[in-house]
Amino acid sequence: MIFPIEVVLKGRDFAVTESVVVGGADAAQWDDGFVRNVLVEILKAIDRVQDPKVASEREVVLQGFSWIVEPVDG
């Protein structure tokens, strides 16, 4: 499965589109392991945008996850 994500880093006013590649099932069949892989690949994509030279050398460890959702007026 390949899907694009748009990364906007703090302090920047533009987005960079990265492709995330995760092998496996379609969304209806996602399990915890698949979701973990998706999150890891998204974090790696963000890291590539932030520092492409270092990103390939870094390991991702998920110890907790915090999600903040803000309403969009529209």
Backbone as a printed PyTorch tensor [residue, N CA C, xyz], in Angstrom:
tensor([[[  0.8450,  -1.1580,   0.0000],
         [  0.0000,   0.0000,   0.0000],
         [  0.9000,   1.2320,   0.0000]],

        [[  0.6360,   2.1580,  -0.9100],
         [  1.3770,   3.4110,  -1.0010],
         [  0.3830,   4.5440,  -0.8460]],

        [[  0.6950,   5.4910,   0.0420],
         [ -0.1710,   6.6610,   0.1520],
         [  0.6720,   7.8920,   0.4530]],

        [[  0.2220,   9.0500,  -0.0510],
         [  0.9560,  10.2940,   0.1790],
         [  0.5610,  10.9310,   1.5110]],

        [[  1.5230,  11.5600,   2.1550],
         [  1.2200,  12.3910,   3.3200],
         [  1.8550,  13.7530,   3.0860]],

        [[  1.2150,  14.7800,   3.6000],
         [  1.7580,  16.1260,   3.5110],
         [  2.3270,  16.4980,   4.8730]],

        [[  3.5870,  16.8920,   4.8700],
         [  4.2910,  17.2280,   6.1050],
         [  4.5150,  18.7360,   6.1390]],

        [[  4.0260,  19.3670,   7.2080],
         [  4.2960,  20.7880,   7.4490],
         [  5.0100,  20.8690,   8.7880]],

        [[  6.2590,  21.2710,   8.7550],
         [  7.0370,  21.3640,   9.9780],
         [  6.7730,  22.6920,  10.6810]],

        [[  6.8870,  22.6830,  11.9800],
         [  6.6810,  23.8820,  12.7810],
         [  7.6080,  24.9930,  12.2830]],

        [[  7.0390,  26.1720,  12.1110],
         [  7.8320,  27.3150,  11.6620],
         [  7.9290,  27.4520,  10.1540]],

        [[  7.3670,  26.5100,   9.4190],
         [  7.3900,  26.5770,   7.9580],
         [  5.9840,  26.8480,   7.4390]],

        [[  5.9070,  27.4930,   6.3000],
         [  4.5980,  27.8130,   5.7320],
         [  4.3370,  27.0680,   4.4240]],

        [[  4.9710,  25.9110,   4.2820],
         [  4.7580,  25.0930,   3.0940],
         [  4.7530,  23.6170,   3.4810]],

        [[  4.1290,  22.8300,   2.6500],
         [  4.0520,  21.3850,   2.8760],
         [  4.9730,  20.6490,   1.9130]],

        [[  5.4690,  19.5340,   2.3640],
         [  6.2600,  18.6290,   1.5320],
         [  5.4940,  17.3190,   1.4710]],

        [[  5.2860,  16.8000,   0.2710],
         [  4.5700,  15.5360,   0.1260],
         [  5.5710,  14.3870,   0.0940]],

        [[  5.3430,  13.4180,   0.9570],
         [  6.1550,  12.2100,   1.0360],
         [  5.2650,  11.0100,   0.7460]],

        [[  5.8230,   9.9970,   0.1270],
         [  5.0840,   8.7520,  -0.0910],
         [  5.4350,   7.7700,   1.0130]],

        [[  4.4100,   7.1680,   1.5830],
         [  4.5890,   6.1570,   2.6240],
         [  4.2180,   4.8120,   2.0190]],

        [[  5.1060,   3.8440,   2.1980],
         [  4.8900,   2.5130,   1.6400],
         [  4.7970,   1.5180,   2.7950]],

        [[  3.6710,   0.8050,   2.8510],
         [  3.4690,  -0.2130,   3.8800],
         [  2.8620,  -1.4360,   3.2070]],

        [[  3.5190,  -2.5680,   3.3580],
         [  2.9870,  -3.7860,   2.7770],
         [  1.8560,  -4.3340,   3.6180]],

        [[  0.8760,  -4.9090,   2.9770],
         [ -0.1810,  -5.5340,   3.7620],
         [ -1.5650,  -5.3210,   3.2000]],

        [[ -2.5110,  -5.4870,   4.0840],
         [ -3.9300,  -5.5440,   3.7370],
         [ -4.5150,  -4.1620,   3.4740]],

        [[ -5.7430,  -4.1820,   2.9310],
         [ -6.4670,  -2.9310,   2.7670],
         [ -6.9780,  -2.4870,   4.1380]],

        [[ -7.4310,  -1.2520,   4.2260],
         [ -7.7770,  -0.6420,   5.5090],
         [ -8.8170,  -1.4340,   6.3050]],

        [[ -9.7050,  -2.1270,   5.6620],
         [-10.7350,  -2.8930,   6.3700],
         [-10.1370,  -4.0500,   7.1760]],

        [[ -8.9230,  -4.4560,   6.8610],
         [ -8.2990,  -5.5970,   7.5310],
         [ -7.0980,  -5.2100,   8.3980]],

        [[ -6.9550,  -3.9400,   8.7090],
         [ -5.8240,  -3.5170,   9.5120],
         [ -5.9010,  -4.0980,  10.9140]],

        [[ -4.7560,  -4.5780,  11.4040],
         [ -4.6570,  -5.0150,  12.7860],
         [ -3.6390,  -4.1160,  13.4990]],

        [[ -3.3790,  -4.3800,  14.7720],
         [ -2.4690,  -3.5260,  15.5410],
         [ -1.0750,  -3.4560,  14.9250]],

        [[ -0.5760,  -4.5720,  14.4430],
         [  0.7530,  -4.5980,  13.8320],
         [  0.8270,  -3.7500,  12.5730]],

        [[ -0.2240,  -3.8150,  11.7700],
         [ -0.2480,  -3.0310,  10.5410],
         [ -0.3080,  -1.5380,  10.8590]],

        [[ -1.1490,  -1.1670,  11.8320],
         [ -1.2640,   0.2400,  12.2280],
         [  0.0640,   0.7380,  12.7860]],

        [[  0.7570,  -0.1030,  13.5470],
         [  2.0810,   0.2640,  14.0560],
         [  3.0270,   0.5630,  12.9010]],

        [[  3.0290,  -0.2950,  11.8900],
         [  3.9000,  -0.0820,  10.7350],
         [  3.5700,   1.2240,  10.0110]],

        [[  2.2860,   1.5360,   9.8860],
         [  1.8680,   2.7840,   9.2540],
         [  2.3960,   3.9780,  10.0510]],

        [[  2.2100,   3.9450,  11.3810],
         [  2.6930,   5.0440,  12.2180],
         [  4.2050,   5.2100,  12.1200]],

        [[  4.9350,   4.1160,  12.1360],
         [  6.3930,   4.1760,  12.0280],
         [  6.7940,   4.8130,  10.6930]],

        [[  6.1540,   4.4070,   9.6080],
         [  6.5040,   4.9570,   8.3010],
         [  6.1460,   6.4450,   8.1880]],

        [[  5.0470,   6.8610,   8.8170],
         [  4.6910,   8.2820,   8.8320],
         [  5.7440,   9.0760,   9.6100]],

        [[  6.1610,   8.5600,  10.7600],
         [  7.1960,   9.2410,  11.5410],
         [  8.5150,   9.3160,  10.7830]],

        [[  8.8680,   8.2690,  10.0600],
         [ 10.0840,   8.2890,   9.2460],
         [  9.9740,   9.3320,   8.1330]],

        [[  8.7940,   9.4640,   7.5400],
         [  8.5940,  10.4600,   6.4920],
         [  8.7660,  11.8690,   7.0500]],

        [[  8.2090,  12.1130,   8.2200],
         [  8.3800,  13.4200,   8.8650],
         [  9.8580,  13.6800,   9.1300]],

        [[ 10.5610,  12.6640,   9.5990],
         [ 11.9950,  12.7950,   9.8830],
         [ 12.7870,  13.0740,   8.6090]],

        [[ 12.4180,  12.4430,   7.5070],
         [ 13.1040,  12.6990,   6.2250],
         [ 12.9600,  14.1530,   5.8120]],

        [[ 11.7770,  14.7130,   6.0220],
         [ 11.5530,  16.1140,   5.6610],
         [ 12.3740,  17.0230,   6.5700]],

        [[ 12.4300,  16.6920,   7.8490],
         [ 13.1460,  17.5220,   8.8110],
         [ 14.6540,  17.4810,   8.6010]],

        [[ 15.2110,  16.3100,   8.3690],
         [ 16.6590,  16.1800,   8.2070],
         [ 16.9880,  14.9550,   7.3500]],

        [[ 16.9880,  15.1160,   6.0300],
         [ 17.1850,  13.9710,   5.1290],
         [ 18.4990,  13.2160,   5.3360]],

        [[ 19.5400,  13.8930,   5.8070],
         [ 20.8420,  13.2410,   5.9790],
         [ 20.8420,  12.2670,   7.1510]],

        [[ 20.0920,  12.5600,   8.1890],
         [ 20.0920,  11.7570,   9.4080],
         [ 18.9630,  10.7280,   9.4060]],

        [[ 17.8800,  11.0220,   8.7170],
         [ 16.6650,  10.2180,   8.8170],
         [ 16.8830,   8.7390,   8.5340]],

        [[ 17.7150,   8.4100,   7.5680],
         [ 17.8890,   7.0000,   7.2090],
         [ 18.6020,   6.2060,   8.3020]],

        [[ 19.2890,   6.8920,   9.2110],
         [ 20.0590,   6.2150,  10.2520],
         [ 19.2790,   6.0400,  11.5590]],

        [[ 18.1260,   6.6900,  11.6740],
         [ 17.4110,   6.6970,  12.9490],
         [ 16.4280,   5.5380,  13.0640]],

        [[ 16.2690,   5.0740,  14.2900],
         [ 15.3190,   4.0040,  14.5920],
         [ 14.0820,   4.6240,  15.2380]],

        [[ 12.9270,   4.0620,  14.9770],
         [ 11.6830,   4.5450,  15.5680],
         [ 11.2330,   3.5630,  16.6350]],

        [[ 10.9560,   4.0820,  17.8320],
         [ 10.4400,   3.2820,  18.9230],
         [  9.1490,   3.9460,  19.4040]],

        [[  8.0590,   3.2090,  19.3840],
         [  6.7800,   3.7390,  19.8450],
         [  6.5880,   3.3710,  21.3090]],

        [[  6.5830,   4.3950,  22.1810],
         [  6.3870,   4.1500,  23.6090],
         [  5.0650,   4.7090,  24.0980]],

        [[  4.4590,   5.5490,  23.3250],
         [  3.1870,   6.1610,  23.6760],
         [  2.7640,   7.0350,  22.5120]],

        [[  1.5220,   7.4150,  22.5060],
         [  1.0470,   8.2110,  21.3790],
         [  0.0040,   9.1890,  21.8790]],

        [[  0.1630,  10.4360,  21.5250],
         [ -0.7830,  11.4760,  21.9060],
         [ -1.3340,  12.0980,  20.6340]],

        [[ -2.6220,  12.2510,  20.5770],
         [ -3.2730,  12.7530,  19.3690],
         [ -4.1000,  13.9650,  19.7440]],

        [[ -3.8550,  15.0750,  19.0790],
         [ -4.6090,  16.3040,  19.3370],
         [ -5.3740,  16.6530,  18.0760]],

        [[ -6.6540,  16.8480,  18.2160],
         [ -7.5040,  17.2040,  17.0770],
         [ -8.0960,  18.5710,  17.3550]],

        [[ -7.9770,  19.4560,  16.3770],
         [ -8.5460,  20.7900,  16.5130],
         [ -9.6170,  20.9820,  15.4550]],

        [[-10.7000,  21.6590,  15.8170],
         [-11.7630,  21.8820,  14.8350],
         [-11.3010,  22.8270,  13.7280]],

        [[-11.8310,  22.6120,  12.5610],
         [-11.5260,  23.4580,  11.4210],
         [-12.7890,  24.2380,  11.0810]],

        [[-12.7070,  25.5480,  11.1080],
         [-13.8420,  26.3670,  10.7240],
         [-13.9150,  26.3870,   9.2110]],

        [[-15.0650,  26.1220,   8.6880],
         [-15.0560,  26.0980,   7.2630],
         [-16.3200,  26.1670,   6.5830]]])
